[in-house]
């Protein structure tokens, strides 16, 4: 059937058919489908039966293959599937499930969902409705935190009624302020405002995002603490009054209030501050009689003063780093608590063994506002799980689709080491060995090549883009950045380090020569392979195997003179007078190529090679485009005319795939530079599109409710 087989959460029915719970079983991605659909899975124990989700083709979904059953709960829009409690409850009744693990989002912090389960005598693997209500509502949770003597941020403790009241409150508190959804989380429905105008805009966007993501548009306003760290404490409580804090997670590297890199423990905290934060987190959990795994988030200033931010009454996306350093399986503990067992550990049992780092691998273009989402189909996908100390939580495989309806996260990449240095080195290697390739034309199922050509045009009308981008380049740059390595960072890290936006890795002179040497070696290796035919014994008229190749390589609009000679698998390369030796197996069919350059080992990916000499190489995480020509071809190419750059100052095109929420102009309207033209919602985040210059609107090519693709024309100016 045409519709999303939305996966229901983990419906646990241990022993339902007389089977004993296995000691080890891959936990289905269905644990997380209430938020992300088919994108998560990991090791767990005690779960004996699970229900899962299926996409348009159930055979494509990894988590479905791991699950026992799958039930359709509606089409792709979340209001008709993951937020449709009636459909989910019907699936629970149909399968006679005994327990539900709600995953990361959507209904995981919805007290009505927990209440509905209780009425059907189905166990909710999480806290009770009182704790969900108390901590899920940011206004009520802040009041309770104050009562429990937890440090809180100054602000307005009530519900903000409208934009005018928001401005009045913001002035009373003093700018800057943070506007955020009362029932929110995960960075949705949050805006920072520095003046009255931004407060009005923030109120509008935050309330709309909150209604779309959580079904609750209530907002609160509090003082924005500039340049803080975001550090959270993992808590675990049972139904017998026992509660533990499982140390902290450092989550300060963010974009748009959403976490990008997390680690445990924090390099910033000392033992005394860690204990104080942990004790306050436990005090808050006990104040609401919390029973499950939960997370208390804090903002920490430069002097290690910490302030309560919110409590998430669910499992966090970044929980694996805590599991790595404590040795506890948090989901197993949640299931035990839900069953009524007391905690098996005391606070003295909770260690910090080693260091763990998590990178969130997103289907995003990091060169656009540190990550605007992309959609498409994966043609190649290979996780770096062959490396030591690497864990990947995902549900992706070759052929998986990334859609506009859900969070763009592809996976969580986690590395563990005996200390922070080892964990970061392993992450660097893991990112280099991660293969994520975009759509293969042969899989698209088009009726003609004309349709394929249409797809590849920059402003295609099919609402598609030719491939999935990812943020590995940004992740790699973050973990090797000197400030990050030293621990000198805050929630403003990305904007501080990249004030003009992320541009990719900046090559040193040595790295540039290495890249050019690898590129020339790949070019020669491919040429040599093309000249040889297996089983072909005839002697060629012209000897194809030249000993020396004189090449011209263009990188970043600079021409480089390169001379390459080879002796078997070894290449000797002269790059602008610098000599390098490059060796590899040169198996061009493999997605990863391990290359030794004068004793330095590099893992590179040749993403594309064209007959015209254009080549895309992923080197040190960043994709570089080079053009390689023989010396003669380069000389002749100088006589070719260059295509002029297209003037786009009078057009507004969508920078991402999404849905048009609102259009603010009509033909004939005068607009000023920076004025809002329309609003695009992409993967649950609303983005304001503004005019690039002052002028009159010539035509509007979309309307509210339209689905648009990256590069689609939205509005034209005269």
XYZ file of C-alpha atoms in Angstrom:
718
model
C 0.000 0.000 0.000
C 1.144 3.561 -0.603
C 1.741 5.026 2.796
C 4.305 4.955 5.514
C 4.275 1.865 7.647
C 5.043 3.793 10.770
C 6.700 1.821 13.321
C 5.356 1.678 16.556
C 7.863 1.772 19.220
C 9.060 -1.361 20.886
C 6.104 -3.388 21.971
C 7.519 -5.817 24.470
C 5.691 -9.057 25.152
C 8.185 -11.191 27.016
C 7.105 -14.796 27.151
C 3.950 -14.001 25.202
C 4.183 -17.290 23.362
C 5.936 -19.154 26.109
C 9.398 -18.061 24.989
C 12.103 -17.094 27.441
C 13.706 -13.669 27.014
C 17.039 -14.063 25.185
C 20.186 -12.748 26.812
C 21.274 -10.817 23.716
C 19.070 -9.563 20.926
C 19.478 -6.681 18.522
C 17.005 -4.064 19.666
C 14.893 -3.002 16.734
C 15.003 0.505 15.387
C 11.328 0.515 16.237
C 12.383 1.662 19.653
C 13.004 5.006 18.016
C 10.442 5.211 15.241
C 8.158 7.514 17.163
C 10.701 10.188 16.418
C 12.893 9.198 13.529
C 11.358 6.388 11.562
C 13.798 3.812 10.222
C 17.017 5.212 11.541
C 18.122 3.578 14.776
C 19.163 0.233 16.194
C 21.621 -1.041 18.790
C 22.468 -3.922 21.116
C 20.228 -4.625 24.076
C 18.959 -7.480 26.164
C 15.704 -8.731 27.730
C 13.426 -7.716 24.844
C 11.813 -10.837 23.430
C 9.298 -9.465 20.906
C 9.194 -6.137 19.135
C 6.940 -4.356 16.696
C 8.562 -2.157 14.126
C 7.903 0.191 11.225
C 8.085 -0.428 7.517
C 8.609 2.168 4.810
C 7.081 2.223 1.377
C 8.946 -0.987 0.628
C 9.176 -3.090 3.798
C 12.116 -5.039 2.421
C 14.256 -1.878 2.432
C 14.097 -1.294 6.189
C 16.825 -2.711 8.402
C 14.871 -2.508 11.640
C 11.930 -4.301 10.065
C 14.132 -7.277 9.289
C 15.159 -7.348 12.943
C 11.628 -7.091 14.311
C 9.032 -9.838 14.667
C 6.061 -7.849 13.428
C 5.300 -4.546 11.724
C 2.072 -2.549 11.844
C 1.019 0.405 9.692
C -0.120 3.406 11.696
C -0.617 5.865 8.841
C 0.936 7.924 6.049
C 4.119 9.964 6.311
C 2.891 13.236 7.906
C 3.469 12.906 11.631
C 0.004 14.140 12.555
C -1.413 11.134 10.728
C 1.051 8.559 12.011
C 3.518 9.076 14.852
C 1.305 11.598 16.653
C -1.874 9.641 15.902
C -2.513 8.019 19.278
C -5.677 6.255 18.097
C -3.789 4.445 15.340
C -0.952 3.524 17.661
C -3.303 2.261 20.364
C -5.108 0.177 17.752
C -1.809 -1.412 16.752
C -1.065 -2.165 20.405
C -4.440 -3.852 20.850
C -4.085 -5.775 17.602
C -0.757 -7.273 18.649
C -1.645 -7.724 22.336
C 1.545 -5.970 23.364
C 2.307 -5.899 27.062
C 4.702 -2.944 27.138
C 5.756 0.015 25.022
C 9.110 1.756 24.824
C 8.384 5.157 23.250
C 11.857 6.012 21.964
C 13.276 9.534 21.678
C 10.491 11.889 20.695
C 6.940 12.541 19.498
C 4.811 10.758 22.113
C 7.697 9.722 24.351
C 6.975 12.631 26.698
C 3.211 12.757 26.180
C 1.280 12.123 29.393
C -1.932 11.368 27.482
C -0.202 8.544 25.641
C 1.086 7.102 28.920
C -2.407 7.443 30.404
C -3.993 5.633 27.434
C -1.531 2.777 27.872
C -2.303 2.539 31.576
C -6.028 2.346 30.835
C -5.353 -0.624 28.558
C -3.130 -2.259 31.202
C -0.074 -1.828 28.958
C 3.205 -0.895 30.642
C 4.813 2.355 29.569
C 8.601 1.921 29.704
C 9.230 5.316 31.181
C 8.108 7.511 34.084
C 4.502 7.852 35.234
C 2.115 10.515 33.951
C 2.738 12.823 36.916
C 6.480 13.018 36.257
C 5.945 13.429 32.514
C 3.535 16.306 33.120
C 5.705 17.949 35.758
C 9.007 17.736 33.900
C 7.694 17.822 30.319
C 6.149 21.234 30.902
C 9.078 23.657 31.103
C 7.067 26.177 33.092
C 5.973 23.715 35.766
C 9.368 22.000 35.837
C 11.117 25.291 36.529
C 8.820 25.960 39.491
C 9.416 22.457 40.835
C 13.169 22.853 40.355
C 13.141 26.020 42.438
C 11.190 24.200 45.148
C 13.750 21.355 45.106
C 16.529 23.935 45.542
C 17.929 23.394 42.051
C 19.693 26.380 40.474
C 17.420 27.982 37.842
C 17.743 30.636 35.110
C 16.020 33.992 35.764
C 12.898 34.434 33.636
C 9.109 34.575 33.351
C 7.471 31.550 34.955
C 4.085 31.792 33.208
C 2.736 31.166 29.699
C 3.356 33.945 27.171
C 0.027 34.825 25.555
C 1.008 36.763 22.434
C 3.824 38.626 20.688
C 3.090 41.908 22.467
C 3.353 40.237 25.861
C 6.524 38.501 24.717
C 8.098 41.877 23.939
C 7.014 43.315 27.306
C 8.434 40.335 29.220
C 11.668 40.369 27.227
C 12.188 44.042 28.068
C 11.598 43.344 31.765
C 14.070 40.440 31.810
C 16.581 42.295 29.659
C 17.960 41.232 26.284
C 19.081 38.759 25.136
C 16.283 36.292 25.942
C 15.498 32.707 25.007
C 11.995 31.960 23.684
C 11.165 28.276 23.831
C 8.302 25.815 23.697
C 6.924 24.794 27.052
C 6.400 21.209 25.893
C 9.416 21.143 23.598
C 12.780 19.511 23.320
C 15.476 18.624 20.786
C 15.986 22.259 19.788
C 12.491 22.546 18.284
C 10.525 25.711 19.074
C 13.522 27.669 20.370
C 14.719 31.132 19.342
C 17.196 33.655 20.747
C 16.026 37.268 20.591
C 18.277 40.313 20.942
C 15.640 43.000 20.356
C 11.873 43.597 20.045
C 11.687 42.654 16.363
C 13.473 39.345 16.911
C 11.183 38.663 19.867
C 8.092 39.042 17.684
C 9.561 36.823 14.975
C 10.771 34.324 17.563
C 7.335 34.123 19.166
C 5.726 33.390 15.793
C 8.198 30.744 14.637
C 8.586 29.065 18.019
C 4.832 28.736 18.535
C 4.358 27.307 15.033
C 7.207 24.815 15.433
C 5.944 23.825 18.881
C 2.447 23.181 17.562
C 3.810 21.174 14.631
C 6.275 19.088 16.648
C 4.497 18.657 19.985
C 0.866 19.649 19.461
C 1.322 22.383 22.109
C 2.142 25.979 21.163
C 2.677 27.385 24.685
C 5.906 29.350 25.131
C 8.037 30.668 27.961
C 10.763 33.308 28.040
C 13.889 33.372 30.159
C 17.229 35.141 30.284
C 19.652 33.892 27.648
C 23.001 33.063 29.202
C 25.546 34.102 26.603
C 28.474 31.809 25.828
C 27.533 28.912 28.156
C 28.271 25.214 28.052
C 25.436 22.727 27.725
C 26.112 19.864 30.145
C 23.520 17.280 31.149
C 23.280 14.708 33.921
C 21.895 11.227 33.255
C 19.674 10.020 36.099
C 18.189 6.599 36.758
C 15.444 6.030 39.332
C 13.242 3.112 40.340
C 9.804 2.768 41.946
C 11.297 2.093 45.364
C 12.716 5.565 46.021
C 16.246 4.843 44.740
C 17.919 7.290 42.357
C 21.385 7.567 40.817
C 23.229 10.098 38.700
C 25.274 8.420 35.964
C 27.710 11.294 35.473
C 27.521 13.942 32.781
C 27.499 14.398 29.026
C 29.074 17.426 27.339
C 26.706 18.634 24.579
C 27.922 22.152 23.866
C 28.720 21.819 20.150
C 25.375 22.713 18.593
C 23.752 24.390 15.631
C 20.239 25.845 15.811
C 20.034 24.617 19.437
C 20.463 21.012 18.286
C 23.427 18.935 19.379
C 26.083 17.890 16.871
C 28.895 16.366 18.954
C 28.575 14.937 22.472
C 31.035 13.323 24.831
C 31.286 11.750 28.253
C 32.670 12.834 30.596
C 33.061 16.612 30.212
C 36.603 17.946 29.986
C 35.397 21.086 31.815
C 33.941 19.698 35.054
C 35.894 18.961 38.197
C 34.848 16.338 40.736
C 33.164 18.838 43.053
C 31.044 20.449 40.323
C 30.122 17.047 38.898
C 28.908 15.876 42.291
C 26.930 19.075 42.927
C 25.192 18.835 39.550
C 24.483 15.136 40.050
C 23.023 15.663 43.505
C 20.735 18.455 42.289
C 19.598 16.291 39.362
C 18.748 13.428 41.727
C 16.969 15.832 44.096
C 14.750 16.971 41.222
C 14.033 13.379 40.166
C 13.033 12.446 43.711
C 10.861 15.553 44.026
C 8.574 14.245 41.266
C 8.934 10.556 42.252
C 10.650 9.871 38.929
C 11.078 6.201 37.947
C 13.052 5.465 34.769
C 16.014 6.875 32.891
C 15.902 10.646 32.423
C 18.180 13.568 31.744
C 18.515 16.851 33.613
C 20.079 19.508 31.400
C 22.097 22.445 32.721
C 23.743 25.540 31.330
C 27.187 26.081 32.847
C 29.008 29.414 32.694
C 32.756 30.027 32.536
C 33.003 30.056 36.339
C 31.266 26.669 36.627
C 28.023 28.132 37.915
C 25.250 25.884 36.622
C 21.548 26.502 35.990
C 18.683 24.085 35.384
C 17.536 24.138 31.769
C 15.022 21.293 31.472
C 14.459 17.632 32.210
C 13.854 15.165 29.408
C 11.623 12.357 30.665
C 12.867 9.891 28.078
C 15.965 8.271 26.692
C 18.314 10.784 25.069
C 19.720 10.381 21.572
C 23.221 10.681 23.032
C 22.787 7.995 25.713
C 25.420 5.650 24.136
C 28.338 7.735 25.447
C 27.056 7.229 28.986
C 26.729 3.493 28.364
C 30.325 3.375 27.134
C 31.883 4.990 30.204
C 29.617 3.409 32.851
C 29.114 -0.060 31.377
C 25.340 0.142 31.953
C 22.715 -0.673 29.304
C 20.218 2.128 29.910
C 17.361 0.539 27.982
C 17.779 -2.692 29.903
C 17.658 -0.697 33.132
C 14.512 1.108 31.930
C 12.796 -2.191 31.223
C 13.767 -3.564 34.646
C 12.452 -0.444 36.383
C 9.202 -0.590 34.408
C 8.777 -4.196 35.523
C 9.120 -3.066 39.127
C 12.604 -4.257 39.998
C 14.808 -2.088 42.254
C 18.058 -0.657 40.918
C 20.954 -3.102 41.008
C 23.586 -0.436 41.682
C 24.428 2.223 44.247
C 26.042 5.586 43.557
C 29.428 4.203 44.572
C 29.136 1.596 41.798
C 28.943 4.174 38.996
C 32.372 4.611 37.374
C 33.890 6.803 34.688
C 35.919 4.321 32.668
C 37.599 5.848 29.641
C 36.104 8.422 27.285
C 33.373 8.300 24.638
C 32.510 10.712 21.813
C 29.376 10.740 19.667
C 28.946 12.476 16.327
C 25.485 12.884 14.871
C 25.754 12.059 11.187
C 23.060 14.035 9.390
C 21.761 14.091 5.824
C 22.539 17.791 5.665
C 24.654 20.230 3.707
C 27.065 21.670 6.320
C 28.023 24.503 3.962
C 24.524 25.975 4.344
C 23.956 27.395 7.854
C 26.004 24.520 9.321
C 23.494 22.020 7.976
C 20.336 22.433 5.926
C 18.618 19.077 5.309
C 18.800 17.103 2.096
C 16.689 14.257 0.764
C 17.252 11.404 -1.652
C 18.251 7.774 -1.847
C 21.512 6.211 -0.689
C 23.324 4.150 -3.305
C 26.243 3.064 -1.113
C 26.394 2.867 2.650
C 29.199 1.321 4.681
C 29.702 1.840 8.410
C 33.227 1.878 9.913
C 32.446 -0.883 12.409
C 35.576 -2.794 11.362
C 37.645 -0.290 13.353
C 38.366 -0.800 17.082
C 36.275 1.090 19.632
C 33.574 2.078 17.125
C 29.811 1.739 17.554
C 27.184 2.870 15.042
C 23.491 3.206 15.896
C 21.541 3.332 12.651
C 18.911 1.642 10.563
C 20.221 2.689 7.151
C 21.353 0.488 4.286
C 22.038 0.951 0.555
C 18.776 1.960 -1.103
C 17.349 3.689 1.980
C 15.417 6.893 1.355
C 15.884 10.110 3.323
C 12.564 11.994 3.251
C 11.434 15.498 4.184
C 9.090 14.265 6.910
C 11.498 13.333 9.683
C 14.717 14.286 11.380
C 17.646 14.121 8.885
C 19.850 12.037 11.178
C 21.439 9.088 9.378
C 23.195 7.589 12.381
C 24.969 8.113 15.649
C 28.686 7.398 15.345
C 30.305 6.615 18.702
C 33.943 5.959 19.513
C 35.407 4.855 22.832
C 38.942 5.027 24.129
C 40.966 4.801 27.313
C 41.173 8.610 27.310
C 39.868 11.578 25.314
C 42.835 11.633 22.945
C 42.298 8.018 21.915
C 38.533 8.470 21.567
C 39.016 11.496 19.275
C 41.657 9.732 17.173
C 39.308 6.811 16.705
C 36.522 9.192 15.725
C 38.784 10.816 13.136
C 39.532 7.407 11.615
C 35.863 6.374 11.774
C 34.714 9.476 9.905
C 37.355 8.903 7.214
C 36.156 5.310 6.801
C 32.424 6.104 6.696
C 30.931 5.625 3.219
C 27.702 7.514 2.447
C 26.993 7.902 -1.249
C 24.024 9.492 -2.927
C 21.431 8.269 -5.381
C 22.170 5.847 -8.221
C 20.243 6.753 -11.348
C 19.571 3.116 -12.188
C 17.550 2.737 -8.977
C 15.224 5.657 -9.596
C 12.773 3.829 -11.816
C 12.341 6.674 -14.321
C 10.589 5.914 -17.590
C 13.095 7.733 -19.749
C 16.470 9.441 -19.711
C 14.630 12.724 -20.259
C 13.283 12.378 -16.732
C 16.778 11.685 -15.413
C 18.092 14.822 -17.109
C 15.193 16.779 -15.629
C 16.094 15.513 -12.177
C 19.673 16.678 -12.542
C 18.711 20.205 -13.569
C 19.229 22.697 -10.726
C 15.613 23.877 -10.728
C 13.794 20.614 -11.474
C 10.029 20.562 -10.942
C 9.939 17.095 -9.440
C 10.716 18.256 -5.922
C 13.840 16.094 -5.800
C 17.554 16.728 -5.629
C 20.198 14.537 -7.180
C 21.634 12.970 -4.079
C 22.041 13.042 -0.326
C 24.631 15.298 1.280
C 26.069 14.630 4.731
C 27.893 16.539 7.450
C 30.994 14.359 7.880
C 33.246 17.215 6.752
C 31.929 19.448 9.549
C 32.133 16.701 12.180
C 35.744 15.935 11.317
C 36.748 19.593 11.434
C 35.129 19.983 14.857
C 36.972 17.087 16.488
C 40.398 18.136 15.163
C 39.935 21.836 15.883
C 42.578 23.056 18.356
C 40.009 24.805 20.563
C 37.855 21.689 20.764
C 40.849 19.463 21.479
C 41.891 21.777 24.335
C 38.317 21.891 25.683
C 37.944 25.623 25.013
C 34.399 25.746 23.613
C 30.796 26.671 24.388
C 27.412 26.561 22.663
C 28.726 29.338 20.380
C 31.620 27.194 19.180
C 30.517 26.859 15.552
C 29.667 30.535 15.075
C 32.900 31.585 16.808
C 35.162 29.285 14.801
C 33.319 29.771 11.507
C 31.914 33.348 11.639
C 31.406 33.348 7.858
C 29.973 29.841 7.744
C 31.632 26.475 7.338
C 33.897 26.270 4.288
C 35.411 22.815 4.681
C 38.935 21.840 5.616
C 41.633 24.408 4.882
C 44.555 22.552 3.355
C 48.081 23.227 4.518
C 50.766 23.302 1.827
C 51.780 19.748 2.715
C 48.180 18.493 2.664
C 47.543 20.198 -0.673
C 50.550 18.432 -2.181
C 49.329 15.128 -0.737
C 45.885 15.639 -2.290
C 47.369 16.510 -5.690
C 49.679 13.496 -5.516
C 46.768 11.174 -4.693
C 44.600 12.726 -7.420
C 47.298 12.327 -10.076
C 47.961 8.737 -8.975
C 44.252 7.923 -9.184
C 44.074 9.482 -12.631
C 47.049 7.498 -13.934
C 45.828 4.284 -12.279
C 42.436 4.666 -13.954
C 44.064 5.389 -17.316
C 46.291 2.325 -17.012
C 43.321 0.168 -16.048
C 41.400 1.406 -19.087
C 44.297 0.401 -21.373
C 44.488 -3.215 -20.217
C 42.022 -5.971 -20.997
C 42.010 -9.277 -19.148
C 42.485 -12.265 -21.435
C 43.552 -10.017 -24.307
C 46.781 -11.506 -25.683
C 47.181 -9.415 -28.837
C 50.096 -6.983 -28.943
C 48.840 -3.356 -29.155
C 50.035 -1.245 -32.073
C 50.920 1.633 -29.713
C 52.519 0.921 -26.364
C 49.891 2.158 -23.842
C 51.984 2.025 -20.695
C 53.796 5.366 -20.556
C 56.502 5.670 -17.949
C 55.877 9.351 -17.188
C 52.667 11.409 -17.198
C 52.874 15.184 -17.439
C 49.637 16.568 -15.983
C 47.949 19.859 -15.181
C 45.657 19.776 -12.129
C 43.228 22.546 -11.275
C 42.298 22.901 -7.584
C 40.518 25.961 -6.152
C 41.024 27.867 -9.436
C 44.790 27.312 -9.267
C 46.703 25.316 -11.879
C 49.405 22.943 -10.672
C 52.087 21.233 -12.725
C 52.369 17.559 -11.773
C 54.619 14.842 -13.183
C 53.751 11.272 -12.258
C 55.668 8.077 -12.922
C 54.861 4.593 -11.654
C 56.578 1.351 -10.803
C 53.901 -1.237 -10.119
C 51.671 -0.034 -7.240
C 54.120 2.752 -6.327
C 53.891 6.224 -7.840
C 56.546 8.892 -7.773
C 54.912 12.309 -8.033
C 56.462 15.734 -8.548
C 54.004 18.471 -7.455
C 55.220 21.949 -8.350
C 58.779 20.829 -7.563
C 57.967 18.827 -4.410
C 58.530 15.065 -4.700
C 56.173 12.568 -3.042
C 55.922 8.772 -3.099
C 52.431 7.279 -3.120
C 51.562 3.598 -2.737
C 48.251 1.749 -2.561
C 46.483 -1.306 -3.951
C 44.722 1.040 -6.424
C 41.587 -1.095 -6.469
C 39.314 1.544 -7.963
C 36.216 -0.604 -7.431
C 36.423 -0.233 -3.640
C 34.663 2.720 -1.953
C 37.624 3.241 0.396
C 41.237 3.534 -0.639
C 44.069 3.321 1.895
C 46.991 5.359 0.592
C 50.510 5.722 1.966
C 52.109 9.081 1.188
C 55.758 9.193 2.277
C 54.917 7.135 5.343
C 51.673 8.975 6.195
C 48.615 6.771 5.961
C 45.450 8.360 4.559
C 42.010 6.934 3.808
C 40.457 8.608 0.784
C 37.299 8.154 -1.230
C 37.140 8.774 -4.956
C 33.507 9.810 -5.316
C 33.479 10.406 -9.060
C 35.695 10.334 -12.131
C 34.609 11.827 -15.442
C 36.014 11.432 -18.929
C 36.634 15.172 -19.091
C 39.118 14.945 -16.237
C 36.854 16.126 -13.409
C 37.284 14.149 -10.207
C 35.744 14.417 -6.720
C 37.870 13.137 -3.846
C 36.965 12.984 -0.166
C 40.215 13.800 1.600
C 40.506 14.628 5.311
C 36.686 14.583 5.460
C 36.131 17.317 2.866
C 35.168 16.687 -0.756
C 37.533 18.410 -3.192
C 36.792 18.850 -6.867
C 39.819 18.728 -9.142
C 40.219 18.765 -12.908
C 43.079 16.669 -14.247
C 44.272 17.021 -17.837
C 47.379 16.005 -19.684
C 49.729 18.891 -20.422
C 48.609 18.958 -24.089
C 44.907 18.866 -23.217
C 45.401 21.685 -20.710
C 47.059 23.854 -23.369
C 44.198 23.257 -25.800
C 41.610 23.847 -23.063
C 42.745 27.464 -22.768
C 40.949 28.139 -26.056
C 37.606 26.906 -24.670
C 35.134 29.587 -23.571
C 33.963 29.527 -19.948
C 30.256 29.573 -19.181
C 29.280 32.812 -17.478
C 27.875 32.801 -13.949
C 24.085 32.941 -13.681
C 22.600 36.124 -12.177
C 20.433 34.990 -9.273
C 19.940 38.341 -7.525
C 16.337 38.594 -8.772
C 15.277 35.077 -7.848
C 14.581 33.348 -4.562
C 15.095 29.590 -4.695
C 14.551 27.074 -1.928
C 17.866 26.222 -0.243
C 16.450 22.892 0.954
C 13.625 20.440 0.324
C 10.545 21.131 2.435
C 6.973 22.376 2.625
C 5.882 25.982 2.094
C 4.202 27.111 5.319
C 3.407 30.702 4.383
C 3.816 33.230 1.545
C 4.173 36.854 2.659
C 4.118 38.602 -0.743
C 2.146 38.727 -3.987
C 2.960 39.972 -7.515
C 3.315 43.754 -7.565
C 4.432 44.081 -3.927
C 7.527 46.107 -3.131
C 10.008 44.294 -0.875
C 13.113 45.500 0.921
C 16.380 43.634 1.199
C 16.137 41.205 4.138
C 12.310 41.239 4.170
C 10.611 37.890 4.701
C 9.234 36.421 1.480
C 8.048 33.007 2.650
C 8.545 30.330 5.294
C 9.774 26.802 4.488
C 9.391 23.955 6.965
C 12.020 21.247 6.561
C 12.233 18.258 8.874
C 10.176 19.971 11.595
C 12.197 23.230 11.555
C 10.759 26.470 10.100
C 13.063 28.693 8.064
C 12.364 32.279 6.992
C 13.335 33.024 3.360
C 14.212 36.687 2.770
C 14.706 38.968 -0.229
C 18.277 39.374 -1.444
C 17.653 42.896 -2.742
C 15.055 45.663 -2.817
C 12.598 45.418 -5.696
C 9.096 44.631 -6.975
C 7.733 41.088 -6.937
C 7.321 39.883 -10.529
C 5.844 36.438 -9.877
C 5.258 33.889 -7.120
C 5.805 30.262 -8.083
C 4.508 28.490 -4.989
C 1.687 28.575 -2.459
C 1.221 27.504 1.146
C 1.190 23.719 1.410
C 3.378 23.099 -1.660
C 6.250 20.644 -1.399
C 9.436 22.096 -2.881
C 12.846 20.672 -3.636
C 16.285 22.173 -3.183
C 16.821 24.800 -5.872
C 13.135 25.154 -6.774
C 12.170 28.685 -7.855
C 9.930 30.341 -5.245
C 9.707 34.055 -6.124
C 11.014 36.309 -8.906
C 11.728 40.032 -8.616
C 11.723 42.494 -11.512
